[in-house]
Amino acid sequence: MSRRKIAAGNWKMNTTFESGMELARNISHVSIPDDVEVILGIPFVFLKPAIDMLLHVPKVSVAAQDCSSKNKGAFTGEVSASMLSSISCPYVIIGHSERREYHKESSEILAHKVNEAFAQNLNIIFCCGEPLDVRKQGNQNSYVCDQIEKSLFHLSSEDFSRLVIAYEPIWAIGTGETASADQAQNMHAAIRSFVGQKYGSSVASTIPILYGGSVKSSNATEIFSQSDVDGGLVGGASLDADHFG
């Protein structure tokens, strides 16, 4: 069974309502190959109008950039998975390095978020990746696999197989640095092997693993041509419809 090919864009805290809708509209007009799915990680306040606008656009869907680990309650400013489900948001990004770093989200918190998202039948893009000091020490594989094990390995095989994993080396996010194609392939292969040890080769061979970290039009072809790289979670380059296309 072939794996899905995914081009995901994470807009982060960028765009206004007007510019965001224009960007989504322009991306929706890009020629998309038949075997590729496009997912746009849009700010919360634009989600519903973007979902409505893209409802009948083939192969383009929307992701929230985060969700709460709680279902409801006195958590000012938080957005629950049930809220996302109520507006028919199909995807949510969980575990991005910026959430881990700036909001001190632990593996335990992320496991709760994963549970909340799946309880509301959302699809998850789960992010993992190592900082520069870990890479320099050569411990990147064990670091990333530990992130995956602590937040995801409580899942059933059925739920785990619904995930999309995004490997994002923290040292290459927004820095202009990019993992080489070989570095990306080696980590993706290590993740797939680690998943296989827990869930078996059938799950491991079909789960999409995306690369993120200063992906742009000039390096995408080489990175995405690697055998275990199934697409990208793109940051800054996703804010320009032509480059993202």
Coordinates of C-alpha atoms in Angstrom, one line a residue:
M1 CA 0.0 0.0 0.0
S2 CA 1.5 3.4 -1.0
R3 CA 1.8 6.2 1.5
R4 CA -0.1 9.5 1.2
K5 CA 2.0 12.4 -0.1
I6 CA 1.3 15.6 1.9
A7 CA 2.2 19.2 1.4
A8 CA 1.3 20.9 4.7
G9 CA 1.8 24.6 5.4
N10 CA 2.0 26.1 8.9
W11 CA 1.2 29.7 8.8
K12 CA 2.0 30.2 12.5
M13 CA 1.1 33.7 13.8
N14 CA 1.0 35.3 10.4
T15 CA -1.5 37.0 8.0
T16 CA -4.5 39.1 8.7
F17 CA -8.0 37.9 7.9
E18 CA -7.9 39.5 4.5
S19 CA -4.4 38.4 3.5
G20 CA -5.0 34.9 5.0
M21 CA -8.1 34.4 2.9
E22 CA -6.4 35.7 -0.2
L23 CA -3.5 33.3 0.5
A24 CA -5.8 30.3 1.0
R25 CA -7.7 31.3 -2.2
N26 CA -4.4 31.5 -4.2
I27 CA -3.2 28.2 -2.9
S28 CA -6.5 26.6 -3.8
H29 CA -5.8 27.6 -7.5
V30 CA -2.4 25.9 -7.6
S31 CA -2.2 22.8 -9.7
I32 CA -1.9 19.9 -7.3
P33 CA -0.8 16.4 -8.4
D34 CA -3.4 13.7 -8.1
D35 CA -1.4 11.8 -5.4
V36 CA -0.8 14.9 -3.2
E37 CA -2.9 16.2 -0.3
V38 CA -2.5 19.9 0.8
I39 CA -3.1 20.8 4.4
L40 CA -3.1 24.5 5.5
G41 CA -2.3 25.2 9.2
I42 CA -4.4 28.3 9.6
P43 CA -4.7 30.7 12.7
F44 CA -7.7 29.9 14.9
V45 CA -9.7 33.0 14.1
F46 CA -9.6 32.3 10.3
L47 CA -10.4 28.6 10.5
K48 CA -14.2 28.6 10.0
P49 CA -14.2 31.0 7.0
A50 CA -11.2 29.1 5.5
I51 CA -13.0 25.7 5.9
D52 CA -16.1 27.1 4.3
M53 CA -14.2 28.6 1.4
L54 CA -12.2 25.4 0.7
L55 CA -15.1 23.0 1.3
H56 CA -15.4 22.1 -2.3
V57 CA -11.8 22.4 -3.4
P58 CA -10.4 18.9 -4.1
K59 CA -7.2 17.8 -2.2
V60 CA -7.0 21.0 0.0
S61 CA -7.9 20.8 3.7
V62 CA -7.3 22.8 6.9
A63 CA -5.5 22.2 10.2
A64 CA -5.7 24.0 13.5
Q65 CA -2.2 24.8 14.8
D66 CA -2.9 23.4 18.3
C67 CA -5.7 22.3 20.6
S68 CA -6.1 22.1 24.4
S69 CA -5.4 19.1 26.5
K70 CA -8.7 19.7 28.2
N71 CA -12.2 19.2 26.9
K72 CA -13.8 22.3 28.4
G73 CA -13.7 24.5 31.4
A74 CA -12.1 27.6 32.9
F75 CA -9.1 27.8 30.6
T76 CA -9.1 31.3 29.2
G77 CA -7.7 31.6 25.7
E78 CA -7.6 27.8 25.1
V79 CA -9.3 26.1 22.1
S80 CA -10.6 22.5 22.6
A81 CA -10.7 19.7 20.2
S82 CA -14.5 19.6 20.5
M83 CA -14.6 23.2 19.3
L84 CA -12.5 22.3 16.3
S85 CA -14.7 19.4 15.6
S86 CA -17.8 21.5 15.8
I87 CA -16.6 23.7 12.9
S88 CA -15.6 20.5 10.8
C89 CA -11.9 21.2 11.1
P90 CA -10.3 18.0 9.8
Y91 CA -6.8 18.3 11.2
V92 CA -4.8 19.6 14.2
I93 CA -1.1 20.1 14.6
I94 CA 0.2 18.8 18.0
G95 CA 3.6 19.0 19.5
H96 CA 5.3 21.7 17.4
S97 CA 8.7 22.6 18.8
E98 CA 7.5 26.2 19.4
R99 CA 4.7 24.9 21.6
R100 CA 7.1 22.6 23.4
E101 CA 9.6 25.4 24.0
Y102 CA 7.6 28.6 24.5
H103 CA 4.6 27.0 26.3
K104 CA 6.6 24.2 28.1
E105 CA 4.4 21.5 26.7
S106 CA 5.6 18.1 28.0
S107 CA 5.2 14.7 26.5
E108 CA 2.5 14.0 29.0
I109 CA 0.5 17.1 28.0
L110 CA 0.9 16.2 24.4
A111 CA -0.4 12.7 25.0
H112 CA -3.5 14.3 26.6
K113 CA -3.9 16.5 23.5
V114 CA -3.6 13.5 21.2
N115 CA -6.3 11.7 23.2
E116 CA -8.6 14.7 23.1
A117 CA -8.1 15.1 19.3
F118 CA -8.8 11.5 18.6
A119 CA -11.8 11.5 20.9
Q120 CA -13.3 14.2 18.6
N121 CA -12.3 12.3 15.5
L122 CA -9.7 14.9 14.4
N123 CA -6.7 13.8 12.3
I124 CA -3.4 14.7 13.9
I125 CA -0.1 16.0 12.5
F126 CA 2.3 15.1 15.4
C127 CA 5.6 17.0 15.4
C128 CA 8.9 15.8 16.8
G129 CA 12.5 16.9 16.5
E130 CA 15.8 17.5 18.3
P131 CA 17.7 20.7 19.2
L132 CA 21.2 21.5 18.0
D133 CA 23.1 20.3 21.0
V134 CA 21.4 16.8 20.8
R135 CA 22.3 16.6 17.1
K136 CA 25.9 17.6 17.8
Q137 CA 26.1 14.8 20.4
G138 CA 24.8 12.3 17.9
N139 CA 21.8 11.4 20.1
Q140 CA 19.1 12.7 17.7
N141 CA 17.5 9.3 17.0
S142 CA 17.0 8.3 20.6
Y143 CA 15.7 11.8 21.5
V144 CA 13.1 11.8 18.7
C145 CA 12.0 8.3 19.4
D146 CA 11.6 9.1 23.0
Q147 CA 9.3 12.0 22.1
I148 CA 7.2 9.6 20.0
E149 CA 7.1 6.8 22.6
K150 CA 6.1 9.0 25.5
S151 CA 3.3 10.9 23.6
L152 CA 2.0 8.3 21.2
F153 CA 2.8 4.7 22.1
H154 CA -0.2 4.4 24.4
L155 CA -2.4 4.5 21.2
S156 CA -4.0 1.4 19.6
S157 CA -2.7 0.3 16.3
E158 CA -5.9 1.6 14.7
D159 CA -5.5 5.1 16.1
F160 CA -1.7 5.3 15.5
S161 CA -2.2 4.4 11.9
R162 CA -4.3 7.6 11.5
L163 CA -1.4 9.8 12.5
V164 CA 0.8 12.0 10.3
I165 CA 4.2 12.4 11.8
A166 CA 6.3 15.5 11.1
Y167 CA 10.0 15.5 11.8
E168 CA 11.3 19.0 12.3
P169 CA 14.9 19.4 13.5
I170 CA 14.6 22.4 15.8
W171 CA 18.0 23.8 14.7
A172 CA 16.6 24.1 11.1
I173 CA 13.3 25.8 11.9
G174 CA 13.3 29.4 10.7
T175 CA 17.1 29.5 10.7
G176 CA 17.7 29.1 7.0
E177 CA 19.6 25.9 7.9
T178 CA 18.2 22.7 6.5
A179 CA 19.0 19.1 7.2
S180 CA 20.6 17.5 4.3
A181 CA 18.6 15.0 2.2
D182 CA 20.6 12.2 3.8
Q183 CA 20.0 13.5 7.3
A184 CA 16.3 13.8 6.7
Q185 CA 16.2 10.3 5.2
N186 CA 18.2 8.7 8.0
M187 CA 15.9 10.2 10.7
H188 CA 12.7 9.3 8.8
A189 CA 13.9 5.7 8.4
A190 CA 14.8 5.6 12.1
I191 CA 11.3 6.8 13.0
R192 CA 9.7 4.3 10.7
S193 CA 11.8 1.4 12.1
F194 CA 11.0 2.5 15.7
V195 CA 7.2 2.6 14.9
G196 CA 7.6 -0.9 13.3
Q197 CA 9.0 -2.3 16.5
K198 CA 5.9 -1.3 18.4
Y199 CA 3.1 -1.6 15.8
G200 CA 4.5 -3.8 13.1
S201 CA 5.6 -3.3 9.6
S202 CA 2.1 -2.8 8.2
V203 CA 1.5 0.3 10.2
A204 CA 5.1 1.6 9.9
S205 CA 5.2 1.2 6.1
T206 CA 2.0 3.2 5.6
I207 CA 2.2 6.1 8.0
P208 CA 3.2 9.4 6.3
I209 CA 6.3 11.1 7.8
L210 CA 6.8 14.7 6.7
Y211 CA 10.0 16.8 6.9
G212 CA 9.9 20.3 8.2
G213 CA 12.7 22.8 8.8
S214 CA 13.4 25.6 6.3
V215 CA 11.8 23.8 3.4
K216 CA 11.5 25.9 0.3
S217 CA 11.1 25.6 -3.4
S218 CA 14.9 25.3 -4.0
N219 CA 15.5 22.3 -1.8
A220 CA 12.1 20.5 -1.8
T221 CA 12.7 18.2 -4.8
E222 CA 15.9 16.7 -3.3
I223 CA 14.4 16.2 0.2
F224 CA 11.1 14.8 -1.0
S225 CA 12.8 12.4 -3.3
Q226 CA 14.1 10.4 -0.3
S227 CA 12.4 7.0 0.1
D228 CA 11.0 7.6 3.6
V229 CA 10.1 11.3 3.2
D230 CA 6.4 11.6 2.3
G231 CA 6.2 15.4 2.1
G232 CA 6.7 18.5 4.2
L233 CA 5.4 20.7 6.9
V234 CA 6.4 24.0 5.5
G235 CA 6.7 27.2 7.5
G236 CA 7.7 30.6 5.9
A237 CA 7.5 29.3 2.4
S238 CA 3.8 28.4 2.9
L239 CA 3.0 32.2 3.1
D240 CA 3.7 32.6 -0.6
A241 CA 1.3 30.7 -2.8
D242 CA 3.8 30.5 -5.7
H243 CA 6.7 29.2 -3.6
F244 CA 4.4 26.8 -1.7
G245 CA 3.0 25.6 -5.0

